[in-house]
Every structure is written in structure tokens, then in C-alpha cells.
Amino acid sequence: MVLETVQANLTDAIHQGWLEAADDLEASDLASAMALVEGLSVGVVQPTANVGDGFRFEARFDETVLDINEGDVRVKVRVNGVFYFNAGYNIAVGIKPRFGIPPAYVDHFEAWIGFEQRAQLQVSGEANAQVNKEKKVAEYRFKPLCFAIGPVPVCVVPTVYIFVGATGEVNLRFSYNAVQTAQAKMGARWTDSRGWEEIEPTPAFNTSFDQNFDINAGLKTRAYTKAEGALMLYGIAGPTIGAQMSIELDVAVPRDPFWILRGSLRAYYSFIVDIPVIGRVAEHSGTLYEIGREFGRSPAPPPTITIRTSPATVQLRVETDLAQFFRVAHPLGNVDLTVTSNLDGTLYSGSWSTNPNSLFGPELKRTFNTVGSRTLTLIARYVNSQTSSSLVLDVVNTPPTLNLQYGGDPRQGQIYPITVLITDPNEPDTTRLCGSTQWSVEAPDTLSATTGCSVSVTFGTTGARQIRVTARDSEGATTTRTLTLDVLPPPVNPYPKITGYGVYSDEYTGGPIRCGSVRVADGRTIDLNNRGCVTPHRYYGGITVENPSNEALTYDWKLYVSPPGFDNLLLSETASTSYIFELYNVHNSGLTTNDCRVTVKVNAPDPSRSKGPITVWTGRCTYYSFTLR
């Protein structure tokens, strides 16, 4: 409040006098109301139900208090709304005579201004920097009020200025609404005996908050309204008194709580008692009071659980990432996750990442050893809030898959090798599968063995002949394949004849020779990194052939590795003159273990008498899968 006065000459002043006046400013006292910015509406509150009830004056504003777009700095903050207020004043001045120079002095001075105000604010904008700006948006000038101290007339002109502003750290886009009310009496007194004293304040304020706001990242911004004035009375006293009412919304993501709403009410003043000619006799300034209050904070929002697949199917005894079947999200940070199975107990309990920008999400890899349906219960917790959900998981056993390997035309009376490649995701031990595999033929055909993954058939007659093979897994699931071959009559020249084949290990055998070759059973795992007892490579493929004419034979050797869904040729020798095929690494990185097999074709000078290709061994290989230079 500004109190402008008519200044009297000191010679006209009495040597002793006093003044005290106090009142509320009414609408009838308003001489003029001036808007200082375009688009601002100021004046007396118009009677409207539930709007501005009990307030005499208003200022409506919609102001961009900050608009910067320079380089990387982009700041734009708008504050719009309405400010209602009432105002009152009190003035008390005493002057007494004294001996000497000057002949009069201020005995006491007291002034206070009271504000009752209500601000309805809507704050919005976008920024990436610190903001600190306010605007004076309105001025209310009231009619002069005249009093007298003895024979000296004193006239004061009350004036009220209205400011709006915003300050704080803001980031990206934001928008929120707030309504704030306050009642404040502020002032101070000065007496000759006690000096300056503050008038004991009794402030009160409150805030309501619209939680429907949009925060893209984080902000800490404060919007405020401020009523401020100054007093000039008889050239003696010049107080500046102000009341600032502010609301601050502090938002940070991730954080709990992710928003905090605070309000503050601050009253400040400065007084100067400066008598003409005599000079300044008193000066004081300071904060009358500053009180703050937290009006609310966000409860921690609960996590969200999205079930992507239910029921979900996983393979028995196969490690599976269960995280592919659900998604846990939270806007503020990681959560505590518990996953339990009604059959298997607790599968997971611990912190769970909810970072949507992570290149690789969290994993929950588990292996189930029993078939059947189970219910997984998921509970995600964040501070004191939690969310639960469930999904159905079916653990299934897949029967073996059979792939028969054979080559060339079968002839009556000749050994005909056949190999079965068994794949079963639920059986890590291929040797066990080979041991339970059963073969059968009809007489007069005969088998070299009735079990195993590789057998030889000798056909006793010509025409269509059948070979049956059945594989059984650990759970008793079976798969049967029947192979029908057209057996031809015996050749005029049956040679070369294959009499034996397999993969062998060069290893220590004891005894006087110490090192020897040991046949590797089908289904075993061989490591291509291993060295032999006397050779650089431990494992090799071999074949024995009956060749009485000592013909020049060649061999086409191949080593296949079969990662899931692929069949890759790792190593080969074409038209080799050796009946031995060394197995070794051709790469130097990416160690892995997969199904593998070795095949060979025996090439005779007469192509019609060539044999194969046949699979000489099946099992698993440990090997390097790629090369780093």
C-alpha cells in the first residue's frame, strides 16, 4: 500500500501532536483502477455466486511472465487466473517537543497494512532452465483520506499494486491448477523508549490443488501473487510493506513422492523516519514473518502388471525366461517383485527393473522338472503400494522327433547302414535316448542291433522292405517312424563293401601300448578342443571298407553341427584318400555345444558302386562357432 501525502513545511508543524487513523478500504473509496498489461481486467468484484465471495477488489490476468528462446535455452511460463483482495490500514504518529536542536522529535510511529486475499492460478509452460520473473499487472488508487495533527492537515492516498510471477527450476512441459487464500496483518512500530518492534502477526493461509496435471519430466516451479505498498506521511515516515503468497509444486521423476505441494506466506517491510532539515532519525527493515506449509504429496502410485501370455507354454526341463510372459511398469523407478508358483514355490523375490529405455529387459529364467499346469502369482510393490496379477503356465513334454539318415541303393545281401537323428527338447542326454530306441524288421531281413541310434540292415530279399524305429523319452512319450526301401538284386561287383564305421577317441588305455583308439558311443558329447594321446586331435571319424581289388577309393567326409533350428556344415574333406577324418575346431571364439553328426561317402571308380553317404556317428559337439581376427 502506498500512502502519498501532502507535505507541510516544518515551520507550520506543531511542537507536539499525534495522529491515529484506521479503516477498511471500500469499493466506494476506489478512485481508479488501472491495468498495466494488455488483456488485464481490474476493478470491483461483481456480485457472482460462489466467486470472490467476501472480497471487494479483483484483478484478472493471463500473463506470459517469461518467454525465452535462445540457443539451447527454451523457457516459456504462463500464469493466468484471478486475484481477489481486501485491504485496510492503520496509521499512528506522535511528535513531542524537546530542548535544543531540533525542537521536535518523533516519539512514536506505528503503521500496519492488512490484506485478505485469494488467488486462483493456472500455471503452464515448457522450459529447460531456471526461471525468475514477476510483473506488476495492476494498480488501484483510492481517494485521498485527510486527517490533522494539530493545525497541520495530513492527506494520504492509498494505492495497492498487484504483482504476479513465477520462479523455480522447470523442465519440459507442465500444467497445474491451484487456489490459495491468505489473511495477513503486517506492520511495525517505533518508540523512543523501545526502538523498533514488530507487530505480532496472526497470519493464516490455505491451498487447494487440482491433481489433474501433466508432467512429462520434472519441475520445481513456484507461482505467486504479491500485494505491496509504501507509505509517505508528512515527510517523516516512508514504510514499504508487502505480502507475498506463493505455491510451489515440486515434481521429480523418479522419486517418491513424485510431487509435493507447498505453500508459503511472507510479509516484509522497511521503515525510514526522515525529518526534513533535521535528517534521518530512524531506519529499520526486515521480514515480519515467513511461514510455510506442505499441503499434500502424491501417494506412491501402484505398479502396473501386464500379462502378455496366459496360458503360456514352456518345455519340460528347458530353461525358459518367464519375463517374456509379463511386463511390470512404474513411472518412478524399480519395484520389488515376488513371483510364486502354486506347485514350485517362490520363483523370484527381489528388485525388478522398470526402465523402459533399457536395451535388455530383466530376466526370470527358470527350469521346471514336472509337467502340468501351474498358476504363477505376481506381486509388485513400490513403497506402500502394490499390485498383483497371475498367469497360467503349462509345462509340457514334447515327444522325440526322428530323422532317418541313409544313402545309396540298398542291395540284397549287402550291409545297409541307417542312422536315426533324435531331437527332444526335454532330454539333455541323447545317449539315454539312443539306448531306449528300438528297431525292427521282418524276416528274412536282419539287423546288426535292435537298439541304438545307428544300425545296419541286411536285406534277405528284394522289393519293398520296411524298417521300423521307435524312440521313447523319460516320461514314456514315444515316436515311431517306418522307412520303406526298394531293395535291388545283388550287384555283379558288390565292392567296395562297408564293414565298419564310427567316431573314435585317441586316448590313454593303459597296458604296454598305453595309447589306443576307443569307439565313441552314439549320443556322447565330444570336445573338439581336446588333444589326443599322441595326436594333435583327440577325435576322428573312421570307416573300414572291404576292397579286394585294391581299387583307388576316395572319401567325402562331413561334420555337421545343429544349433536349434539350423543344420550347419562345420568341417569337410572332399575326395580324401584317407579313411580317417580328424575332428577339430576351425574357429577360435564363441564356445558352444550342440547336436552334431559325421557322414561319409565312399567313392568307387565306377560311380554306380559308390556307397553312401552314410551317417557314421551322431552325438553332441563342443566347438567354437565363429572366428575373431
XYZ file of C-alpha atoms in Angstrom:
629
model
C 0.000 0.000 0.000
C 1.349 3.401 -0.938
C 0.165 6.363 1.131
C 1.039 9.561 -0.677
C 0.715 12.767 1.392
C 0.731 16.496 1.107
C 3.925 17.606 2.870
C 3.683 20.592 5.229
C 6.527 22.980 5.990
C 8.316 22.309 9.257
C 7.621 25.883 10.437
C 3.932 25.103 10.132
C 4.165 21.984 12.257
C 3.234 22.000 15.883
C 5.755 21.023 18.521
C 3.574 18.283 19.860
C 0.749 16.247 18.326
C -0.399 12.856 17.302
C -2.409 11.071 14.642
C -4.154 7.725 14.608
C -6.485 6.548 11.863
C -7.616 3.097 10.749
C -10.277 1.770 8.385
C -11.105 -0.761 5.695
C -10.959 0.388 2.115
C -14.339 0.003 0.457
C -15.413 -0.098 -3.152
C -16.713 3.458 -2.775
C -13.188 4.596 -1.867
C -11.789 3.461 -5.219
C -10.841 6.416 -7.381
C -9.320 4.469 -10.281
C -8.116 1.017 -11.196
C -5.519 0.725 -13.932
C -4.340 -2.351 -15.780
C -0.634 -2.203 -16.514
C -0.565 -5.062 -19.035
C -2.705 -5.755 -22.076
C -5.670 -8.022 -21.508
C -5.850 -7.469 -17.741
C -9.224 -6.819 -16.139
C -9.205 -4.868 -12.871
C -11.868 -3.326 -10.711
C -14.511 -4.003 -8.109
C -15.737 -7.566 -7.696
C -19.068 -8.010 -9.430
C -21.686 -9.983 -7.480
C -21.421 -13.577 -8.686
C -22.486 -16.605 -6.697
C -19.573 -18.551 -5.195
C -16.991 -16.412 -6.992
C -14.968 -13.924 -4.994
C -17.406 -14.067 -2.092
C -16.437 -11.587 0.638
C -13.812 -9.777 -1.443
C -14.138 -6.181 -2.634
C -11.484 -5.916 -5.353
C -10.213 -8.189 -8.097
C -7.613 -8.447 -10.860
C -7.898 -10.962 -13.655
C -4.743 -11.773 -15.587
C -3.327 -14.086 -18.216
C 0.353 -13.340 -18.472
C 3.385 -14.904 -20.093
C 5.858 -13.951 -17.386
C 8.813 -15.475 -19.189
C 9.422 -16.226 -22.873
C 13.000 -17.042 -23.898
C 14.159 -18.966 -26.954
C 17.890 -18.506 -27.403
C 20.173 -21.326 -28.471
C 19.680 -24.358 -26.263
C 17.652 -22.408 -23.699
C 13.896 -22.530 -24.165
C 11.678 -21.142 -21.423
C 8.022 -20.203 -21.543
C 5.891 -19.831 -18.430
C 2.313 -18.549 -18.254
C 0.343 -17.676 -15.153
C -3.345 -16.946 -15.534
C -6.196 -16.611 -13.087
C -7.861 -14.128 -10.776
C -6.668 -12.339 -7.616
C -9.249 -11.169 -5.077
C -8.314 -8.943 -2.124
C -9.477 -6.666 0.665
C -7.211 -4.048 2.209
C -7.149 -1.950 5.356
C -4.734 0.439 7.022
C -3.673 1.874 10.362
C -1.520 4.946 10.931
C -0.297 6.263 14.289
C 2.306 9.024 14.631
C 3.349 11.003 17.732
C 5.571 14.112 17.863
C 6.936 15.688 21.061
C 8.890 18.879 21.777
C 12.448 18.804 23.054
C 15.067 21.309 24.232
C 17.758 22.047 21.742
C 18.024 21.378 18.053
C 15.860 20.050 16.582
C 12.985 21.393 18.682
C 10.759 18.361 17.914
C 11.288 14.663 17.515
C 9.259 11.581 16.681
C 8.034 9.997 19.872
C 6.417 7.020 18.273
C 5.384 5.724 14.882
C 3.156 2.772 14.064
C 1.728 1.550 10.793
C 0.248 -1.649 9.539
C -1.478 -2.858 6.464
C -3.845 -5.781 6.402
C -4.538 -7.935 3.382
C -7.099 -10.614 2.865
C -6.517 -12.224 -0.481
C -7.411 -15.166 -2.661
C -5.570 -16.219 -5.799
C -6.775 -18.744 -8.337
C -3.812 -19.686 -10.503
C -3.279 -21.893 -13.501
C 0.394 -22.386 -14.346
C 1.583 -23.943 -17.590
C 4.569 -23.857 -19.841
C 7.683 -25.531 -21.084
C 11.255 -24.835 -20.112
C 14.678 -26.278 -19.637
C 16.266 -23.641 -17.445
C 15.947 -21.620 -14.250
C 13.158 -19.022 -14.295
C 12.740 -15.996 -12.053
C 10.357 -13.287 -13.190
C 7.479 -11.161 -11.922
C 5.274 -8.471 -13.411
C 3.293 -5.653 -11.876
C -0.074 -6.154 -13.506
C -2.444 -3.717 -11.779
C -2.623 -0.535 -9.720
C -5.527 0.523 -7.516
C -5.513 4.191 -6.442
C -8.021 5.230 -3.782
C -9.489 8.621 -2.894
C -7.432 10.848 -0.599
C -8.067 10.455 3.125
C -7.366 13.617 5.152
C -6.572 13.926 8.864
C -4.951 16.569 11.035
C -2.142 16.687 13.559
C -2.929 19.856 15.420
C -3.170 22.619 12.802
C -1.314 20.613 10.141
C -3.503 18.816 7.600
C -2.369 15.366 6.536
C -3.828 13.721 3.440
C -2.985 10.199 2.383
C -3.726 8.485 -0.933
C -3.789 4.690 -0.513
C -2.525 2.753 -3.528
C -2.293 -1.012 -3.946
C -0.107 -2.725 -6.556
C -0.670 -6.302 -7.717
C 2.199 -8.489 -8.980
C 2.226 -11.987 -10.487
C 5.284 -14.083 -11.083
C 6.885 -17.478 -11.366
C 10.223 -18.748 -10.226
C 11.975 -22.078 -9.979
C 13.518 -24.879 -11.969
C 11.278 -26.233 -14.700
C 11.804 -28.953 -17.250
C 9.805 -29.816 -20.354
C 6.021 -29.389 -20.222
C 3.874 -28.788 -17.181
C 0.401 -27.629 -16.213
C -1.365 -27.456 -12.877
C -4.095 -25.508 -11.082
C -4.168 -24.092 -7.574
C -6.378 -21.928 -5.377
C -4.752 -20.164 -2.431
C -6.154 -17.888 0.267
C -4.446 -15.844 2.959
C -5.125 -13.339 5.699
C -2.192 -11.292 6.938
C -1.632 -8.257 9.103
C 1.835 -6.811 8.886
C 3.461 -3.766 10.357
C 5.877 -2.379 12.883
C 6.123 0.350 15.493
C 8.905 2.603 16.698
C 9.011 4.282 20.088
C 11.629 6.455 21.648
C 11.998 4.171 24.644
C 11.988 0.733 22.973
C 13.064 1.427 19.398
C 11.614 -0.735 16.628
C 9.149 -3.506 17.452
C 7.270 -5.849 15.180
C 3.516 -6.071 15.463
C 2.737 -9.660 16.393
C 1.221 -11.208 13.273
C -1.610 -13.680 13.111
C -1.367 -14.982 9.551
C -3.492 -17.770 8.119
C -3.498 -19.322 4.677
C -4.620 -22.436 2.860
C -4.306 -24.082 -0.540
C -6.352 -26.433 -2.666
C -4.784 -28.299 -5.565
C -6.022 -29.875 -8.779
C -4.089 -33.125 -9.214
C -5.039 -33.467 -12.882
C -1.758 -32.135 -14.161
C 0.585 -33.267 -16.898
C 4.260 -33.715 -16.067
C 6.494 -35.019 -18.853
C 9.688 -34.999 -16.835
C 10.248 -32.878 -13.754
C 9.728 -29.394 -12.430
C 10.074 -27.305 -9.331
C 8.254 -24.079 -10.039
C 6.616 -21.525 -7.776
C 3.782 -19.233 -8.834
C 2.856 -16.339 -6.609
C 0.781 -13.214 -6.169
C 2.019 -10.258 -4.174
C 0.430 -7.103 -2.777
C 2.959 -4.410 -1.953
C 2.776 -0.797 -0.854
C 4.681 2.121 0.625
C 3.706 4.987 2.959
C 4.816 8.605 2.865
C 3.326 10.627 5.693
C 4.158 14.273 6.427
C 7.660 13.739 5.095
C 8.509 11.805 8.237
C 7.946 8.118 7.584
C 8.261 6.016 4.477
C 7.399 2.364 5.060
C 7.286 -0.306 2.375
C 5.146 -3.252 3.364
C 4.392 -6.314 1.270
C 2.718 -9.687 1.478
C 3.671 -12.453 -0.927
C 1.592 -15.583 -1.178
C 3.141 -18.420 -3.171
C 2.531 -22.019 -4.095
C 5.254 -24.428 -5.167
C 4.816 -27.708 -6.952
C 7.922 -29.871 -6.692
C 7.906 -32.768 -9.150
C 10.696 -35.215 -9.838
C 10.643 -38.490 -11.734
C 11.693 -40.944 -10.452
C 11.066 -40.059 -6.818
C 8.589 -40.934 -4.138
C 6.524 -38.900 -3.652
C 6.842 -37.749 -7.220
C 5.038 -34.483 -6.433
C 4.976 -32.322 -3.273
C 2.770 -29.249 -2.931
C 3.991 -26.485 -0.609
C 2.705 -23.014 0.144
C 4.277 -20.028 1.864
C 3.188 -16.628 3.154
C 5.838 -13.945 3.579
C 5.460 -10.425 4.977
C 8.296 -7.924 4.748
C 8.806 -4.228 5.464
C 11.251 -1.349 5.599
C 10.767 1.919 7.540
C 12.636 5.152 7.239
C 11.909 8.116 9.550
C 13.485 11.073 7.789
C 12.547 14.562 9.092
C 13.290 17.411 6.693
C 16.259 19.604 7.690
C 16.840 17.507 10.833
C 17.689 14.400 8.828
C 17.139 10.666 9.288
C 16.400 9.712 12.861
C 15.390 6.067 12.491
C 15.736 3.258 9.909
C 14.702 -0.374 10.042
C 13.865 -3.217 7.646
C 13.305 -6.937 7.791
C 10.933 -9.837 7.410
C 7.907 -9.698 9.650
C 7.280 -13.397 9.226
C 7.624 -16.182 6.719
C 5.670 -19.352 7.221
C 5.488 -22.407 5.021
C 3.279 -25.426 4.936
C 3.139 -28.646 2.992
C -0.377 -29.102 1.684
C -0.045 -32.506 0.139
C 2.084 -35.051 -1.603
C 1.318 -37.762 -4.060
C 0.666 -41.202 -2.730
C 3.030 -43.629 -4.416
C 1.168 -44.861 -7.487
C 0.933 -48.639 -7.601
C 2.963 -50.573 -10.162
C 1.206 -51.970 -13.213
C 1.455 -55.601 -14.295
C 0.562 -56.511 -17.862
C 0.099 -60.208 -18.634
C 1.260 -60.761 -22.198
C 0.538 -64.500 -22.494
C -1.763 -66.686 -20.419
C -1.862 -69.579 -20.562
C 1.801 -69.729 -21.534
C 3.522 -72.936 -22.615
C 7.052 -73.935 -21.621
C 9.017 -77.103 -22.238
C 9.836 -79.572 -19.503
C 13.469 -79.370 -18.322
C 14.207 -76.454 -20.672
C 15.354 -73.159 -19.163
C 12.777 -70.514 -20.070
C 12.724 -66.766 -19.484
C 9.377 -66.221 -17.792
C 9.742 -62.436 -18.166
C 8.534 -62.755 -21.759
C 5.040 -63.545 -20.471
C 4.508 -60.349 -18.416
C 5.604 -56.743 -18.028
C 5.932 -54.700 -14.834
C 5.979 -50.889 -15.074
C 6.201 -47.955 -12.673
C 6.777 -44.268 -13.502
C 9.070 -43.584 -10.539
C 11.599 -46.411 -10.509
C 12.276 -50.061 -9.873
C 9.861 -52.187 -7.863
C 10.100 -55.201 -5.588
C 8.702 -58.229 -7.369
C 7.670 -61.611 -5.996
C 6.718 -64.484 -8.295
C 5.369 -67.676 -6.742
C 4.057 -70.922 -8.202
C 1.347 -72.997 -6.563
C 3.424 -76.115 -7.381
C 7.021 -74.905 -7.272
C 7.065 -72.272 -4.510
C 8.895 -68.958 -4.832
C 10.438 -68.438 -8.247
C 11.647 -64.867 -7.718
C 11.841 -62.284 -4.950
C 13.829 -59.090 -5.320
C 14.256 -55.812 -7.141
C 12.834 -55.628 -10.663
C 13.901 -53.050 -13.240
C 11.140 -50.979 -14.843
C 13.414 -48.887 -17.053
C 11.625 -48.674 -20.433
C 14.811 -47.479 -22.153
C 16.898 -50.474 -21.181
C 18.301 -52.317 -24.194
C 17.800 -55.641 -22.455
C 14.943 -56.035 -20.026
C 15.059 -58.014 -16.780
C 15.137 -61.806 -16.997
C 13.473 -64.521 -14.963
C 14.975 -67.781 -16.211
C 13.678 -70.952 -14.604
C 13.592 -74.690 -15.386
C 10.625 -76.900 -14.483
C 11.118 -80.615 -13.864
C 7.492 -81.748 -13.718
C 4.769 -81.487 -16.311
C 1.386 -79.926 -15.688
C -0.399 -76.628 -15.300
C 0.502 -74.211 -12.511
C -0.578 -70.716 -11.538
C 2.069 -68.042 -11.139
C 1.162 -65.170 -8.800
C 2.988 -61.878 -9.325
C 3.086 -59.177 -6.640
C 4.834 -55.886 -7.470
C 5.449 -53.403 -4.627
C 6.544 -49.778 -4.596
C 6.865 -48.254 -1.122
C 3.405 -48.795 0.418
C 1.501 -49.595 -2.758
C 1.321 -52.906 -4.540
C -0.338 -54.641 -7.474
C -0.912 -58.335 -8.008
C -1.774 -60.455 -11.005
C -1.497 -64.063 -12.119
C -0.888 -66.154 -15.193
C -1.296 -69.824 -16.043
C 1.814 -71.747 -17.078
C 1.587 -75.117 -18.827
C 4.732 -77.241 -18.615
C 4.621 -79.792 -21.422
C 6.698 -82.764 -22.524
C 7.252 -82.973 -26.273
C 7.710 -86.484 -27.778
C 11.002 -87.138 -29.608
C 11.401 -86.137 -33.233
C 13.044 -88.714 -35.549
C 15.034 -88.021 -38.698
C 16.335 -91.112 -40.554
C 19.684 -90.807 -42.339
C 20.613 -93.240 -45.140
C 22.115 -93.117 -48.626
C 22.552 -95.127 -51.797
C 20.533 -98.022 -53.196
C 20.035 -100.965 -50.832
C 21.059 -104.343 -52.306
C 20.050 -107.820 -51.274
C 22.678 -109.457 -49.101
C 24.658 -106.242 -48.511
C 25.003 -104.324 -45.237
C 22.952 -101.125 -45.379
C 23.699 -98.524 -42.617
C 20.812 -96.453 -41.237
C 21.070 -93.750 -38.556
C 18.275 -92.004 -36.706
C 18.784 -88.414 -35.504
C 16.682 -87.868 -32.387
C 15.813 -84.406 -31.157
C 13.936 -83.886 -27.930
C 13.982 -80.506 -26.130
C 13.152 -82.222 -22.849
C 16.047 -84.707 -22.975
C 19.509 -83.226 -22.484
C 21.073 -86.720 -22.583
C 20.979 -88.005 -26.164
C 22.799 -91.169 -25.068
C 19.821 -92.206 -22.978
C 17.504 -91.666 -25.930
C 19.722 -93.778 -28.168
C 19.767 -96.512 -25.530
C 15.971 -96.696 -25.462
C 15.476 -96.590 -29.232
C 14.089 -99.842 -30.700
C 14.495 -101.141 -34.276
C 12.599 -103.909 -36.036
C 12.443 -105.579 -39.476
C 10.588 -108.533 -40.940
C 12.288 -111.822 -41.862
C 14.304 -112.658 -43.839
C 15.845 -109.209 -43.169
C 18.250 -108.927 -40.206
C 19.606 -106.102 -38.003
C 23.086 -105.619 -36.621
C 21.436 -104.423 -33.377
C 17.918 -103.770 -32.156
C 18.799 -100.691 -30.048
C 20.854 -97.571 -30.596
C 20.855 -94.669 -32.996
C 22.877 -96.396 -35.735
C 22.195 -99.906 -37.088
C 22.876 -101.876 -40.235
C 20.253 -103.859 -42.108
C 20.984 -106.887 -44.289
C 18.071 -107.471 -46.601
C 17.250 -111.114 -47.329
C 15.094 -110.446 -50.372
C 14.321 -107.806 -52.969
C 11.402 -105.436 -53.353
C 9.721 -103.104 -50.874
C 11.075 -103.686 -47.393
C 10.221 -101.844 -44.161
C 12.340 -100.794 -41.191
C 10.599 -99.518 -38.046
C 12.210 -97.411 -35.335
C 10.651 -96.209 -32.063
C 12.162 -93.684 -29.635
C 10.911 -93.305 -26.062
C 11.701 -90.417 -23.695
C 11.952 -90.392 -19.894
C 8.239 -89.638 -19.466
C 7.257 -92.563 -21.718
C 6.270 -90.472 -24.735
C 7.084 -92.358 -27.942
C 7.510 -91.583 -31.607
C 7.633 -94.264 -34.336
C 8.841 -93.922 -37.893
C 8.572 -96.534 -40.657
C 11.016 -96.437 -43.553
C 10.170 -98.299 -46.776
C 13.035 -99.047 -49.174
C 13.081 -100.682 -52.625
C 15.767 -103.366 -52.304
C 17.588 -104.206 -55.541
C 19.146 -107.562 -56.509
C 22.760 -108.196 -55.513
C 25.263 -106.357 -57.720
C 27.636 -108.204 -60.014
C 30.539 -106.478 -58.237
C 29.500 -105.678 -54.631
C 32.754 -103.924 -53.776
C 33.676 -101.788 -52.031
C 31.765 -103.091 -49.010
C 31.447 -101.030 -45.823
C 32.222 -103.256 -42.865
C 32.540 -100.768 -40.010
C 32.370 -97.093 -39.116
C 32.145 -94.662 -36.216
C 33.859 -91.871 -34.308
C 36.873 -92.820 -32.233
C 38.860 -91.298 -29.383
C 42.672 -91.346 -29.259
C 43.219 -91.713 -25.519
C 45.243 -93.391 -22.808
C 44.202 -97.046 -22.477
C 46.848 -98.459 -20.154
C 48.887 -101.565 -20.788
C 52.137 -101.754 -22.726
C 50.834 -99.789 -25.690
C 49.370 -97.128 -23.377
C 47.540 -95.196 -26.137
C 44.767 -96.529 -28.331
C 41.546 -95.825 -30.183
C 38.247 -96.230 -28.367
C 34.916 -96.089 -30.201
C 32.652 -93.242 -29.013
C 29.072 -94.335 -28.419
C 26.294 -92.556 -30.226
C 24.815 -89.700 -28.194
C 28.028 -88.858 -26.332
C 29.495 -85.354 -26.214
C 32.923 -84.787 -27.741
C 35.037 -81.652 -27.263
C 36.832 -80.558 -30.413
C 39.375 -78.662 -28.289
C 40.789 -81.862 -26.761
C 44.199 -83.191 -27.779
C 44.847 -86.848 -28.355
C 47.213 -89.127 -26.536
C 49.794 -88.952 -29.324
C 47.913 -86.965 -31.961
C 47.080 -83.243 -32.029
C 43.347 -84.011 -32.161
C 41.602 -86.499 -29.922
C 38.543 -87.404 -32.012
C 38.251 -88.654 -35.576
C 35.790 -90.367 -37.857
C 36.765 -93.685 -39.345
C 35.452 -96.291 -41.765
C 36.573 -99.780 -42.782
C 35.940 -100.998 -46.290
C 36.355 -104.394 -47.933
C 38.222 -103.702 -51.193
C 39.774 -106.954 -52.507
C 40.750 -105.416 -55.841
C 42.567 -102.596 -54.052
C 40.713 -100.032 -56.095
C 41.542 -96.358 -55.719
C 38.820 -95.168 -53.382
C 38.135 -91.647 -52.154
C 36.037 -90.412 -49.266
C 33.761 -87.386 -48.845
C 33.757 -86.541 -45.109
C 31.474 -84.002 -43.445
C 30.887 -82.786 -39.876
C 27.514 -81.110 -39.279
C 26.552 -79.130 -36.180
C 22.891 -78.432 -35.491
C 22.001 -75.476 -33.251
C 18.240 -75.298 -32.618
C 16.552 -74.741 -35.964
C 19.739 -74.982 -38.061
C 21.954 -77.590 -39.708
C 25.424 -76.180 -40.431
C 28.403 -77.772 -42.148
C 31.346 -77.112 -39.824
C 34.129 -79.195 -41.388
C 34.525 -81.207 -44.602
C 37.028 -83.045 -46.783
C 36.043 -83.945 -50.337
C 37.705 -86.713 -52.387
C 40.022 -87.513 -49.494
C 42.172 -90.607 -49.870
C 42.114 -91.207 -46.110
C 39.617 -93.413 -44.330
C 40.216 -91.231 -41.235
C 38.615 -87.800 -40.720
C 40.124 -85.708 -37.905
C 37.623 -83.609 -35.951
C 38.900 -80.226 -34.741
C 37.958 -76.554 -34.327
C 38.025 -74.327 -37.384
C 37.140 -71.160 -35.382
C 38.560 -69.522 -32.258
C 35.600 -67.892 -30.464
C 32.029 -68.493 -29.381
C 32.339 -71.762 -27.472
C 29.080 -73.720 -27.587
C 27.682 -77.261 -27.516
C 25.097 -78.589 -29.969
C 23.933 -81.749 -31.677
C 26.330 -82.967 -34.363
C 26.929 -85.849 -36.758
C 29.638 -87.215 -39.062
C 28.839 -88.531 -42.554
C 30.928 -90.187 -45.254
C 30.511 -91.257 -48.848
C 32.789 -93.922 -50.342
C 33.555 -93.167 -53.971
C 34.438 -96.091 -56.263
C 35.937 -95.737 -59.759
C 32.552 -96.903 -61.019
C 30.067 -94.391 -59.545
C 27.306 -96.997 -59.570
C 29.246 -98.947 -56.940
C 29.824 -95.927 -54.639
C 28.358 -96.272 -51.167
C 26.580 -93.659 -49.085
C 26.600 -91.077 -47.899
C 26.007 -92.701 -44.531
C 25.977 -91.245 -41.016
C 28.811 -92.874 -39.133
C 28.066 -91.232 -35.757
C 25.598 -88.896 -34.002
C 26.031 -87.118 -30.695
C 26.914 -83.652 -29.385
C 29.952 -81.492 -30.065
C 31.577 -78.722 -28.048
C 33.183 -76.302 -30.506
C 33.930 -72.678 -31.400
C 31.193 -71.159 -33.557
C 32.918 -68.113 -35.107
C 36.308 -66.527 -35.744
C 37.718 -63.309 -34.318
C 40.711 -61.941 -36.192
